[in-house]
PDB file of C-alpha atoms in Angstrom:
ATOM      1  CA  UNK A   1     149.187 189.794  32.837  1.00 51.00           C
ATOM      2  CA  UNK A   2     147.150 190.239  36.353  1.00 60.00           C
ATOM      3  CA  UNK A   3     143.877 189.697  34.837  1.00 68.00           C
ATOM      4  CA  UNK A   4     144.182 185.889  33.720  1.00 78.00           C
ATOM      5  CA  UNK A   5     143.097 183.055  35.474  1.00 79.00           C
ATOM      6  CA  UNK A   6     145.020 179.914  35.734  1.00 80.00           C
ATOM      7  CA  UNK A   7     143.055 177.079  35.273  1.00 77.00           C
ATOM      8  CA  UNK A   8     145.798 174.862  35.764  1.00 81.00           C
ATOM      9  CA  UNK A   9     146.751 176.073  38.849  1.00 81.00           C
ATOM     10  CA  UNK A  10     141.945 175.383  39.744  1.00 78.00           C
ATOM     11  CA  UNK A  11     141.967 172.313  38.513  1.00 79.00           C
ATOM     12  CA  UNK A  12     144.846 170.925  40.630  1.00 81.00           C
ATOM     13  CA  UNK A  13     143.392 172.458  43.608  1.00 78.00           C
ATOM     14  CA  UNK A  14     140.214 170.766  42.688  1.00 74.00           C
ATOM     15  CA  UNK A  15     141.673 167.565  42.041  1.00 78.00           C
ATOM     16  CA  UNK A  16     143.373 167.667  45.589  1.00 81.00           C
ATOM     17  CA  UNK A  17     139.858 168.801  47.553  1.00 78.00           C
ATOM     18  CA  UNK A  18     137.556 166.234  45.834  1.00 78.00           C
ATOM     19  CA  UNK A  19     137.101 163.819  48.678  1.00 79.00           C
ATOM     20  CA  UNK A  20     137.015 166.595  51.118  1.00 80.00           C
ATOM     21  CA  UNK A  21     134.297 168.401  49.677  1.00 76.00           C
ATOM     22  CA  UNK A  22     132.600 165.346  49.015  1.00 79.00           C
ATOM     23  CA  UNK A  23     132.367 164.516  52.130  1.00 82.00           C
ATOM     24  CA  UNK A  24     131.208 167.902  53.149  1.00 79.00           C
ATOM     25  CA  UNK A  25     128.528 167.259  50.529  1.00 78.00           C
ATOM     26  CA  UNK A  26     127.910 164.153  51.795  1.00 79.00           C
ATOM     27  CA  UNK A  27     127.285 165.892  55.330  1.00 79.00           C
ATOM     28  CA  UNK A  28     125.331 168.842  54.512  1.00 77.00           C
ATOM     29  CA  UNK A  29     122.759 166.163  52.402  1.00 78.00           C
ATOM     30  CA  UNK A  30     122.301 164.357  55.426  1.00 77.00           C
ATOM     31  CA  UNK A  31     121.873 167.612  57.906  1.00 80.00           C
ATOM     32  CA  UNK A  32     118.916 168.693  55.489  1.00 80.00           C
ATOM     33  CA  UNK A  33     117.527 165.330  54.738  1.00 75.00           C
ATOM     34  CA  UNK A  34     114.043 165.289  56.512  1.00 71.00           C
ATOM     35  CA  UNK A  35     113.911 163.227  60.093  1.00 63.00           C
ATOM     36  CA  UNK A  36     110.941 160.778  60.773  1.00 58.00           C
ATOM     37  CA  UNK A  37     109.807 162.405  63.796  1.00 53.00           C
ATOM     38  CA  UNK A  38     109.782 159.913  67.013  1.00 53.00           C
ATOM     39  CA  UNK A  39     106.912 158.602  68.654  1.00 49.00           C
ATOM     40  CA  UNK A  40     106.932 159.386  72.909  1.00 50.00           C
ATOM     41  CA  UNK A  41     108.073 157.608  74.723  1.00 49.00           C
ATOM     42  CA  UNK A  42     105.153 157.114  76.880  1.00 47.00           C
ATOM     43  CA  UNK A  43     103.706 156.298  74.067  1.00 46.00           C
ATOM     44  CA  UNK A  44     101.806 152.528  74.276  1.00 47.00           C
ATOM     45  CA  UNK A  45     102.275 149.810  71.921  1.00 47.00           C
ATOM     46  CA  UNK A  46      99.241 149.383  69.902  1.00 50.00           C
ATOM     47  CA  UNK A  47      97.065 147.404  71.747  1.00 51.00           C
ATOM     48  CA  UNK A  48      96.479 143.482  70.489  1.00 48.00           C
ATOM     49  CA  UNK A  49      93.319 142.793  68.193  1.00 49.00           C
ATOM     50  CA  UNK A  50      90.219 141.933  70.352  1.00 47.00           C
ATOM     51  CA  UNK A  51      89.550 138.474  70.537  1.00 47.00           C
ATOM     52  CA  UNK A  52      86.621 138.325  68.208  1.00 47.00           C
ATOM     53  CA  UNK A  53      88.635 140.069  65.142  1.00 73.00           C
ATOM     54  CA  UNK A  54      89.955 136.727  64.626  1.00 82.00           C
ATOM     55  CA  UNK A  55      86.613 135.706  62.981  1.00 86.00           C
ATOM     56  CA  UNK A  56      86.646 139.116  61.176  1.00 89.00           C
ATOM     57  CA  UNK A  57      90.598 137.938  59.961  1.00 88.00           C
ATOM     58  CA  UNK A  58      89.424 134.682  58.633  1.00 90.00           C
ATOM     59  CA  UNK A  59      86.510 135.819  56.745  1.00 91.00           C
ATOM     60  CA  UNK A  60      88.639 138.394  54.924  1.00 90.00           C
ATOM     61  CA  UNK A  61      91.223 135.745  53.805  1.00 91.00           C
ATOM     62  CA  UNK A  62      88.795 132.917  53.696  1.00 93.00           C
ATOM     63  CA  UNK A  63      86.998 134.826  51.248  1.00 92.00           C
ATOM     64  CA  UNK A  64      90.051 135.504  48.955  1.00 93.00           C
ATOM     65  CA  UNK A  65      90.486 131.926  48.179  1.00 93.00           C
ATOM     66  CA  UNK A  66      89.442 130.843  44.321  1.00 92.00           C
ATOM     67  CA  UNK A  67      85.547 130.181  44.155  1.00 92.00           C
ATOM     68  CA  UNK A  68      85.057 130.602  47.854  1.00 92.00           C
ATOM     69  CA  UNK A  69      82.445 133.277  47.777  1.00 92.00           C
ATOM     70  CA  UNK A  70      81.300 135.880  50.619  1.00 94.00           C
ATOM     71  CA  UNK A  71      82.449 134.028  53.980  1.00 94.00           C
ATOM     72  CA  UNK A  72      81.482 134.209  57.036  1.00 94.00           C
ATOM     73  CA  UNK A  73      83.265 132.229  60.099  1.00 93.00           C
ATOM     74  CA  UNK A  74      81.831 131.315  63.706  1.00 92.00           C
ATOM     75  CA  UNK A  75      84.915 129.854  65.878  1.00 90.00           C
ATOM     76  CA  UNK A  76      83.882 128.367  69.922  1.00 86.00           C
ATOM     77  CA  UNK A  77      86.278 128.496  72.021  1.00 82.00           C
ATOM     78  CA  UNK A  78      87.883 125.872  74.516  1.00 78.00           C
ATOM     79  CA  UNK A  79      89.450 128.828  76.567  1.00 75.00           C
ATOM     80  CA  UNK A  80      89.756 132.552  76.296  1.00 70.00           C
ATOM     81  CA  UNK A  81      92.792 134.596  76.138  1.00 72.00           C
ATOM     82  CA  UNK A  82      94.529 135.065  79.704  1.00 77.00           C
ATOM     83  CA  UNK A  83      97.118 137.348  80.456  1.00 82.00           C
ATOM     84  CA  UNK A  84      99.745 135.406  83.350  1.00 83.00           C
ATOM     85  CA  UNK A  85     101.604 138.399  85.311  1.00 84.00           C
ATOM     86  CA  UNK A  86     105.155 137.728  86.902  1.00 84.00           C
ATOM     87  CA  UNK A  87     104.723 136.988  90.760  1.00 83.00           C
ATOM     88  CA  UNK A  88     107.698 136.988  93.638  1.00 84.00           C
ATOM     89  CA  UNK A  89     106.804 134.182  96.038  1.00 84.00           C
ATOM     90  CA  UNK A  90     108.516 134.419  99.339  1.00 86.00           C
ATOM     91  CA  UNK A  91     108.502 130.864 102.131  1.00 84.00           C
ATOM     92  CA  UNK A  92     108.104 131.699 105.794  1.00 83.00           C
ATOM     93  CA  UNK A  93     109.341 128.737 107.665  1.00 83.00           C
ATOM     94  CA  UNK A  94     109.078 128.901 111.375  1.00 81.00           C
ATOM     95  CA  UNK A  95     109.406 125.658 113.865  1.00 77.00           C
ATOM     96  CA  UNK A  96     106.476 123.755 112.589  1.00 81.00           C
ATOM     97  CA  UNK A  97     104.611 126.107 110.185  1.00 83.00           C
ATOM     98  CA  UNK A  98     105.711 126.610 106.411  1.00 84.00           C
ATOM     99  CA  UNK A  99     103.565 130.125 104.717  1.00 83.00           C
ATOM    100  CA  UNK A 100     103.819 130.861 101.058  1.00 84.00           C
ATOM    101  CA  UNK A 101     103.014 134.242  99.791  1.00 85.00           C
ATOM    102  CA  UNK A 102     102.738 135.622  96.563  1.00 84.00           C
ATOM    103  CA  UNK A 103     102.653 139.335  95.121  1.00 84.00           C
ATOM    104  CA  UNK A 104     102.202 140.180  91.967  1.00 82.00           C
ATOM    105  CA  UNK A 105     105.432 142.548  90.438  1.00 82.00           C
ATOM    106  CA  UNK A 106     104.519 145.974  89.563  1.00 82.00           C
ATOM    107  CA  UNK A 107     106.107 148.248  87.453  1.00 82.00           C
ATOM    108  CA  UNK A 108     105.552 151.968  87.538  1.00 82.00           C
ATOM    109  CA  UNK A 109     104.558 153.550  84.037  1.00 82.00           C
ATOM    110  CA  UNK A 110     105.773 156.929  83.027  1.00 81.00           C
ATOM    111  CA  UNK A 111     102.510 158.377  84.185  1.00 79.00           C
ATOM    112  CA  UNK A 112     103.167 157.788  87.670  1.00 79.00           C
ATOM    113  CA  UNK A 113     100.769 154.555  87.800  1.00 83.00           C
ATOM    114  CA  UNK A 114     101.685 151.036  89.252  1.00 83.00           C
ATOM    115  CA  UNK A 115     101.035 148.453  86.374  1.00 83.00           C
ATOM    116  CA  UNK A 116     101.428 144.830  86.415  1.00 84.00           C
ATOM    117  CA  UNK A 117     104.042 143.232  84.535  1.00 84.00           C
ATOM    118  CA  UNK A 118     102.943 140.775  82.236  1.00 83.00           C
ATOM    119  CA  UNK A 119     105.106 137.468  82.270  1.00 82.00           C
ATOM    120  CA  UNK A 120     102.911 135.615  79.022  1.00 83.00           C
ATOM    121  CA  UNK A 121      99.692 135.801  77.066  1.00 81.00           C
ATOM    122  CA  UNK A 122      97.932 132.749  76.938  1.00 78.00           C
ATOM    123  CA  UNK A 123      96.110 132.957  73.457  1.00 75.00           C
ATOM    124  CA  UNK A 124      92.163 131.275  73.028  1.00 75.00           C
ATOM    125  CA  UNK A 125      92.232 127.357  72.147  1.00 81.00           C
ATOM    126  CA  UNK A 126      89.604 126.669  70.131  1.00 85.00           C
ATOM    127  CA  UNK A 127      86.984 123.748  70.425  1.00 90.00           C
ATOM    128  CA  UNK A 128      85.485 123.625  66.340  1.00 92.00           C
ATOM    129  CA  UNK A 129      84.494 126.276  63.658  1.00 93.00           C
ATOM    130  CA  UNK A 130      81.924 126.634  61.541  1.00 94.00           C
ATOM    131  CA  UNK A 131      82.163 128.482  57.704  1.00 95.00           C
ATOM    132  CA  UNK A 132      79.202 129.676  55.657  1.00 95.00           C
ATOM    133  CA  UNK A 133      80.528 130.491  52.363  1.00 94.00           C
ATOM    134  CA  UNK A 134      78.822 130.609  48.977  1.00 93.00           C
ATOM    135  CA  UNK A 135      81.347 128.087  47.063  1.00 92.00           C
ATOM    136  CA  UNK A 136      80.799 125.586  49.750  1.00 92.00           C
ATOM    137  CA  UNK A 137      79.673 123.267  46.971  1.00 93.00           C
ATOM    138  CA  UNK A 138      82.609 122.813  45.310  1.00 93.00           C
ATOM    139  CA  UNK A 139      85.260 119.969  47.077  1.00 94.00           C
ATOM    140  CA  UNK A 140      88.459 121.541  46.086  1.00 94.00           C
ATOM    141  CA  UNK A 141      87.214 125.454  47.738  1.00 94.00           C
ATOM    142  CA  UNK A 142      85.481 122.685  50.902  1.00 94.00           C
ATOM    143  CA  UNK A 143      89.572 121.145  51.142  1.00 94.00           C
ATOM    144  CA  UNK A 144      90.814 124.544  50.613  1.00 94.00           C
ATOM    145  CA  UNK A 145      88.866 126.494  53.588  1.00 95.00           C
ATOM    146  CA  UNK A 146      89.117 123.663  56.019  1.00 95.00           C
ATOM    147  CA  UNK A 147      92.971 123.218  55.784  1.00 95.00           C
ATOM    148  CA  UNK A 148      93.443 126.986  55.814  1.00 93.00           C
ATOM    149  CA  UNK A 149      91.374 127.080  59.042  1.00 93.00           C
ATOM    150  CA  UNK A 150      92.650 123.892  60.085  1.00 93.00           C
ATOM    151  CA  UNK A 151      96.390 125.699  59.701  1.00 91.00           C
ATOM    152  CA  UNK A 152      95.577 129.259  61.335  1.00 88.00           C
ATOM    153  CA  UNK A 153      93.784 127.853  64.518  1.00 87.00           C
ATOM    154  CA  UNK A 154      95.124 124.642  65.217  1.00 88.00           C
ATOM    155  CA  UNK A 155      92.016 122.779  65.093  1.00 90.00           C
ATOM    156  CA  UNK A 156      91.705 119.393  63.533  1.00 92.00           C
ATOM    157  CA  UNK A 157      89.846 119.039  60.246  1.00 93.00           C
ATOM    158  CA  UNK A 158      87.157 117.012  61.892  1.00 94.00           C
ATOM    159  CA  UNK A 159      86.462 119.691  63.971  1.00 93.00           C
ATOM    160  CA  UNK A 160      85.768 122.405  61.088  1.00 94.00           C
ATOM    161  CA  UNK A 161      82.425 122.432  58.948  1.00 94.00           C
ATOM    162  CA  UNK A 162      82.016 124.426  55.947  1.00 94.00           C
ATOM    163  CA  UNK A 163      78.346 124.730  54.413  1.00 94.00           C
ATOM    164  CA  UNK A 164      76.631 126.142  51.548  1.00 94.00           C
ATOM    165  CA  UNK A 165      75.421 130.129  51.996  1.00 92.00           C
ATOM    166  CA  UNK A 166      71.760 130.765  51.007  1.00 89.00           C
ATOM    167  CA  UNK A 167      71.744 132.898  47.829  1.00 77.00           C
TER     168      UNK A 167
END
C-alpha cells in the first residue's frame, strides 16, 4: 500500500535527530531572546553623590531605626573631598643645579578633550556630628544612632550628639 505511513520508520528518525534539533532549538531561543541594549561607550559613569547627600543618607537610615523618629543630621567636616591626579615628575641635573618638574597626565576622552587622570579620591574626614531626632529620649534609640553614625563616618562616639526634636 503507497498511502501508509510508517511510524516506525518516524520515530527512529526522531529518536536519532533529538539532540540535533535540540540544539537547533536551543539556538533559535537564544537568536530571538530580547538583548539588553548597551550603553555608549562615551557614555560617563554616573557621577559620585555630592558631598552633602551624605547628611541626606544618614537621615534616611537614621530614621529607620526602632523609635528613632523624623531625623535630621548636621556632620562638620575636618577636610573636604579632594581628587589627587597622577603626575610624571622628570629631574634635570646639570653641574651644580638639580630642577624638578611636574605635569599632570592627561588622557584624551572620546570627545576629543584632554582630561586629567585621576590617581585617588580623598573622601571628607569628619570633625563631630550632631542628630536631632524625635526618640532622642530613649537610651537604647541614643546608643543605637550614635554607634550607627559612629560606624558609617568614622567618628568617635564622643564626638557625636544626639538631642531631643521639638514636637
Amino acid at each position: 500500500m503507497a498511502g501508509r505511513i510508517d511510524f516506525k520508520a518516524i520515530s527512529q528518525k526522531l529518536k536519532q535527530l533529538k539532540y540535533p534539533a535540540l540544539i537547533l532549538l536551543l539556538g533559535l531561543v537564544l537568536i530571538l531572546w530580547p538583548a539588553r541594549q548597551k550603553q555608549p561607550e562615551s557614555a560617563q559613569p554616573p557621577a559620585p553623590a555630592p558631598e552633602q547627600s551624605m547628611e541626606a543618607q544618614l537621615e534616611e537610615i537614621l530614621s529607620c531605626i526602632n523609635g528613632a523618629g523624623p531625623v535630621r543630621v548636621f556632620l562638620t567636616k575636618q577636610t573636604g573631598n579632594e581628587t589627587v591626579y597622577q603626575t610624571d615628575e622628570t629631574l634635570n641635573k646639570d653641574a651644580d643645579t638639580e630642577n624638578r618638574t611636574r605635569t599632570t597626565v592627561l588622557a584624551r576622552e572620546s570627545g576629543g578633550a584632554d582630561v586629567p587622570v585621576e590617581r585617588k579620591t580623598v573622601y571628607a574626614q569628619y570633625r563631630g556630628a550632631l542628630i536631632v531626632c524625635a526618640g532622642a529620649d530613649s537610651p537604647q534609640v541614643r546608643l543605637d544612632l550614635v554607634n550607627a553614625v559612629a560606624g558609617l563616618t568614622g567618628l568617635s562616639t564622643d564626638r557625636i550628639t544626639v538631642v531631643k526634636m521639638k514636637q
